[in-house]
Coordinates of C-alpha atoms and ligand atoms in Angstrom, one line a residue:
M1 CA 89.1 105.9 81.6
I2 CA 88.5 102.4 82.0
V3 CA 88.6 100.9 85.5
L4 CA 90.2 97.3 85.6
K5 CA 89.8 95.2 89.0
S6 CA 91.2 91.7 87.9
I7 CA 94.3 90.7 86.3
S8 CA 92.3 89.0 83.5
S9 CA 90.5 92.3 82.5
L10 CA 94.0 93.9 82.8
Q11 CA 95.4 91.3 80.5
N12 CA 92.8 91.7 77.8
A13 CA 93.1 95.4 77.8
L14 CA 96.8 95.1 77.5
A15 CA 96.7 92.5 74.6
K16 CA 95.0 94.9 72.3
A17 CA 97.7 97.7 73.2
R18 CA 100.6 95.3 72.8
A19 CA 99.0 93.9 69.3
K20 CA 99.2 97.5 68.1
D21 CA 102.9 97.9 69.4
L22 CA 101.6 100.8 71.5
K23 CA 104.0 102.6 74.1
I24 CA 102.8 101.7 77.7
G25 CA 103.6 103.9 80.7
F26 CA 102.7 103.0 84.2
V27 CA 102.4 105.0 87.6
P28 CA 101.9 103.0 90.6
T29 CA 100.3 104.7 93.6
M30 CA 98.4 104.0 96.8
G31 CA 95.8 106.5 96.0
A32 CA 94.7 109.7 98.0
L33 CA 96.2 111.5 94.8
H34 CA 97.6 114.9 95.0
K35 CA 99.5 117.2 92.6
G36 CA 102.6 115.0 93.2
H37 CA 101.0 112.1 91.7
I38 CA 99.4 114.1 89.0
S39 CA 102.7 115.5 88.0
L40 CA 103.9 111.6 87.3
L41 CA 100.7 110.9 85.4
E42 CA 100.9 113.9 83.2
R43 CA 104.5 113.0 82.1
C44 CA 103.3 109.3 81.7
R45 CA 100.4 110.5 79.5
D46 CA 102.8 112.8 77.4
Q47 CA 105.3 110.1 76.9
N48 CA 103.3 106.9 76.0
S49 CA 100.2 106.1 73.9
I50 CA 98.7 104.2 77.0
C51 CA 98.9 105.4 80.7
I52 CA 98.2 103.0 83.4
C53 CA 97.8 104.3 87.0
S54 CA 97.5 101.6 89.8
I55 CA 95.9 102.4 93.2
F56 CA 96.8 99.6 95.6
V57 CA 97.3 100.2 99.3
N58 CA 100.2 97.6 99.6
P59 CA 99.9 95.9 103.0
T60 CA 103.5 94.3 102.6
Q61 CA 105.1 97.7 102.7
F62 CA 103.6 98.8 106.0
D63 CA 105.8 98.0 109.1
D64 CA 102.9 99.7 111.2
Q65 CA 99.5 98.2 111.2
K66 CA 98.1 101.6 112.5
D67 CA 99.7 103.5 109.6
L68 CA 98.0 100.8 107.2
D69 CA 94.6 101.2 109.1
N70 CA 94.7 105.0 108.9
Y71 CA 95.9 105.1 105.2
P72 CA 93.5 107.6 103.4
I73 CA 91.2 106.1 100.8
T74 CA 89.7 108.5 98.5
I75 CA 88.8 106.4 95.3
D76 CA 85.9 108.9 94.0
E77 CA 88.0 111.8 94.0
D78 CA 91.0 109.9 92.7
K79 CA 88.9 108.7 89.7
K80 CA 87.9 112.2 88.7
L81 CA 91.3 113.5 88.9
L82 CA 92.6 110.6 86.7
E83 CA 89.7 111.3 84.2
K84 CA 91.0 114.8 84.2
V85 CA 94.5 113.9 83.2
N86 CA 93.2 111.6 80.5
C87 CA 94.7 108.4 82.1
S88 CA 93.7 105.6 80.0
Y89 CA 93.3 102.8 82.6
L90 CA 93.0 102.6 86.4
F91 CA 94.2 99.2 87.8
L92 CA 92.4 98.8 91.0
P93 CA 93.2 95.2 92.4
S94 CA 92.2 93.5 95.7
T95 CA 94.7 92.3 98.0
E96 CA 93.8 88.6 96.9
E97 CA 94.4 89.4 93.3
I98 CA 98.1 90.7 93.9
Y99 CA 98.9 88.0 96.6
P100 CA 97.0 84.9 95.8
N101 CA 99.3 82.8 98.1
G102 CA 99.3 85.3 101.0
T103 CA 101.5 87.9 102.0
L104 CA 104.4 86.0 103.4
L105 CA 107.4 87.1 101.1
G106 CA 110.7 85.8 100.4
N107 CA 113.6 88.0 100.2
L108 CA 114.4 89.9 96.9
N109 CA 118.0 90.8 96.2
L110 CA 118.2 94.6 96.5
D111 CA 122.1 94.7 97.1
G112 CA 121.4 95.6 100.8
L113 CA 119.9 99.1 99.8
D114 CA 116.4 98.0 101.2
K115 CA 118.2 97.7 104.8
I116 CA 119.7 101.2 105.1
I117 CA 118.6 104.7 106.0
E118 CA 114.7 104.5 105.5
G119 CA 115.0 100.7 105.5
E120 CA 116.6 100.8 108.9
S121 CA 113.7 102.8 110.4
R122 CA 111.1 100.7 108.6
P123 CA 112.3 97.2 108.6
G124 CA 110.7 95.2 105.6
H125 CA 109.3 98.4 103.9
F126 CA 111.5 98.2 100.7
Q127 CA 111.0 94.3 100.4
G128 CA 107.3 94.9 100.3
V129 CA 107.6 97.7 97.7
A130 CA 109.9 95.6 95.7
H131 CA 107.6 92.6 95.6
V132 CA 104.4 94.5 94.6
L133 CA 106.5 96.3 91.8
H134 CA 108.0 93.0 90.6
R135 CA 104.4 91.7 90.3
F136 CA 103.0 94.9 88.6
F137 CA 106.0 95.1 86.0
E138 CA 105.5 91.4 85.2
L139 CA 101.9 91.8 84.9
I140 CA 101.8 95.0 82.9
Q141 CA 105.4 94.9 81.1
P142 CA 105.3 98.7 80.8
H143 CA 108.0 100.5 78.7
K144 CA 108.2 103.4 81.3
A145 CA 107.4 103.4 84.8
Y146 CA 107.2 106.8 86.8
F147 CA 108.4 107.5 90.4
G148 CA 108.8 110.8 92.3
Q149 CA 112.0 111.9 93.7
K150 CA 110.2 112.7 96.9
D151 CA 110.9 109.0 97.8
F152 CA 114.6 109.2 96.8
Q153 CA 115.8 105.8 98.4
Q154 CA 112.7 104.0 96.7
T155 CA 113.9 105.2 93.3
V156 CA 117.2 103.8 93.9
V157 CA 115.8 100.7 95.2
V158 CA 113.5 100.3 92.2
K159 CA 116.4 100.7 89.6
T160 CA 118.3 98.1 91.5
L161 CA 115.3 95.7 91.4
V162 CA 114.8 96.3 87.6
N163 CA 118.5 95.6 87.2
N164 CA 118.8 92.7 89.3
Y165 CA 115.9 90.9 88.0
H166 CA 116.0 91.9 84.3
L167 CA 112.5 93.6 84.3
K168 CA 111.4 95.8 81.5
P169 CA 110.7 99.3 82.4
E170 CA 112.9 102.4 82.2
I171 CA 112.6 104.0 85.4
I172 CA 111.5 107.6 85.1
V173 CA 112.2 109.9 88.2
C174 CA 110.1 113.0 88.3
P175 CA 110.8 116.2 90.4
I176 CA 109.2 116.9 93.9
V177 CA 106.1 118.9 93.8
R178 CA 105.7 121.2 96.8
E179 CA 102.8 122.9 98.6
K180 CA 103.1 126.8 98.7
S181 CA 104.8 126.6 101.9
G182 CA 107.6 124.6 100.4
L183 CA 106.4 121.3 102.2
A184 CA 106.6 118.4 99.7
F185 CA 103.1 117.1 98.9
S186 CA 102.3 113.8 100.5
S187 CA 99.1 112.1 101.3
R188 CA 100.2 112.2 105.0
N189 CA 100.2 116.1 105.2
E190 CA 96.4 115.7 105.7
R191 CA 97.2 114.6 109.3
L192 CA 99.0 117.8 110.3
P193 CA 97.3 120.4 112.1
K194 CA 96.4 123.4 109.8
K195 CA 99.1 125.7 111.3
A196 CA 101.9 123.1 111.0
R197 CA 100.8 122.4 107.4
D198 CA 101.0 126.1 106.5
N199 CA 104.5 126.5 108.2
G200 CA 105.8 123.2 106.9
G201 CA 108.4 124.7 104.6
F202 CA 111.0 124.7 107.3
I203 CA 112.3 121.3 106.2
F204 CA 112.9 122.2 102.7
E205 CA 114.5 125.5 103.8
T206 CA 116.8 123.8 106.1
L207 CA 117.9 121.5 103.1
Q208 CA 118.4 124.5 100.9
E209 CA 120.6 126.2 103.6
I210 CA 122.8 123.2 104.0
K211 CA 123.2 122.8 100.2
Y212 CA 124.1 126.4 99.9
R213 CA 126.7 126.5 102.6
A214 CA 128.0 123.2 101.8
L215 CA 128.8 124.6 98.2
N216 CA 130.5 127.3 99.6
G217 CA 132.9 125.3 101.4
E218 CA 131.5 124.7 104.9
S219 CA 131.7 121.1 106.3
L220 CA 128.9 118.9 105.5
R221 CA 129.2 116.9 108.7
N222 CA 129.1 120.2 110.9
L223 CA 126.3 121.6 109.0
I224 CA 124.2 118.4 109.2
S225 CA 124.9 118.3 113.0
E226 CA 124.0 122.0 113.4
K227 CA 120.7 121.7 111.6
I228 CA 119.8 118.4 113.5
D229 CA 120.1 120.4 116.8
F230 CA 118.1 123.2 115.2
L231 CA 115.2 121.2 113.8
N232 CA 115.0 119.2 117.2
T233 CA 114.5 122.6 119.1
K234 CA 111.3 123.2 117.0
E235 CA 107.9 122.4 118.5
Q236 CA 106.6 118.7 118.3
T237 CA 109.7 118.1 115.9
K238 CA 112.2 115.2 116.0
V239 CA 114.7 114.3 113.1
D240 CA 114.6 110.5 112.5
Y241 CA 117.7 111.1 110.2
L242 CA 119.4 113.8 108.0
I243 CA 122.2 112.5 106.1
S244 CA 124.3 113.1 103.0
V245 CA 124.7 110.2 100.7
N246 CA 125.9 109.3 97.2
T247 CA 123.0 109.4 94.9
T248 CA 123.6 106.0 93.2
N249 CA 124.9 103.8 96.0
L250 CA 123.4 105.7 99.1
Q251 CA 126.7 105.4 101.0
E252 CA 127.2 108.3 103.3
V253 CA 129.5 111.0 102.1
D254 CA 131.2 114.2 103.7
D255 CA 133.0 115.1 100.7
L256 CA 131.1 116.7 97.7
K257 CA 134.1 115.9 95.6
K258 CA 133.4 112.2 95.9
G259 CA 130.5 112.4 93.4
E260 CA 126.7 113.4 93.2
T261 CA 125.5 113.9 96.8
V262 CA 122.0 114.1 98.1
L263 CA 120.6 115.2 101.4
L264 CA 117.9 112.8 102.7
T265 CA 115.8 113.5 105.7
V266 CA 112.8 112.3 107.8
V267 CA 111.4 114.7 110.4
E268 CA 108.7 113.6 112.6
H269 CA 106.4 116.7 113.0
Y270 CA 103.2 116.5 115.3
G271 CA 103.5 112.7 114.9
V272 CA 103.8 112.6 111.2
R273 CA 106.7 111.4 109.4
L274 CA 107.7 114.0 106.7
L275 CA 110.2 112.9 104.0
D276 CA 112.2 115.3 101.9
N277 CA 115.5 115.4 100.1
L278 CA 117.6 117.8 98.0
I279 CA 120.4 116.9 95.5
I280 CA 123.5 119.1 96.3
N281 CA 125.7 118.8 93.2
Ligands
AMP1 P1 102.3 106.8 97.0 O1 101.1 106.9 96.5 O2 102.8 107.6 98.1 O3 103.0 105.4 96.9 O4 103.3 107.6 95.9 C1 103.3 107.2 94.6 C2 104.3 107.9 93.7 O5 104.0 109.3 93.7 C3 105.6 107.7 94.2 O6 106.5 107.4 93.2 C4 105.9 109.0 94.9 O7 107.3 109.2 94.9 C5 105.3 109.9 94.1 N1 105.1 111.1 94.9 C6 104.5 111.4 96.1 N2 104.6 112.6 96.5 C7 105.2 113.2 95.6 C8 105.5 114.6 95.4 N3 105.4 115.5 96.2 N4 106.2 115.0 94.2 C9 106.5 114.2 93.3 N5 106.1 112.6 93.4 C10 105.5 112.5 94.5

């Protein structure tokens, strides 16, 4: 694997791939790689001749400075994992390389999808995500880019970005990879006390129960309200949101007949924001 730190070295490497008309796949990450990231990289490697992973802790997508300061950095371990999955290039740019004119950003048109749900809890987050991806997609011009369903709203925002700005990649969404307990893998899981992490499957179990009972005819609205109350009684647990939305436009829905519906949730557990989701139908 070749590590590229500058845009010029990236462009040189890609020029050779483009001259040979090789398929380029791209997996953007913020590092601290785990099995969720690896599943994206394996898919990318299998579907393309060139597999590029970026590790960039993007400052513009953090609405909380403390969260940015505490973000785990494990580059040496990450490189070993990337070698193991036969990643071709690691793009590891500095903040100055990505934002030469500073990090004050204009507004990208994301059809308002950046302002609802997670965007309401974390103002500016999706604008930051969209800006850095716009930059990466223009620099790399990948044929395919890989994202985890774990960040469901992000996948919808990224598809909107690509569509609204006529960007190149096809967006491939990969399934959520979970720890043994059922807790979705996340770099943030490291911050949970061990016991809480080992018992972290309760969020997924709750989503599965809502799905099962909703498919058996119970009202989604009642189920969600029952389960928010249930989750809030657990130790050190507070639901930020738990809602059912249309998978394409993210508008809230109560009626499964109105199209494909997904449950989205963020639960704060021992001070850690845990995201999860489950498609119902
Ligand atoms: P991050 O490094 O957190 O920005 O994540 C990089 C990519 O990995 C995003 O597309 C995430 O959705 C994806 N990802 C993170 N956790 C998981 C997981 N548990 N399963 C599948 N994909 C994941």
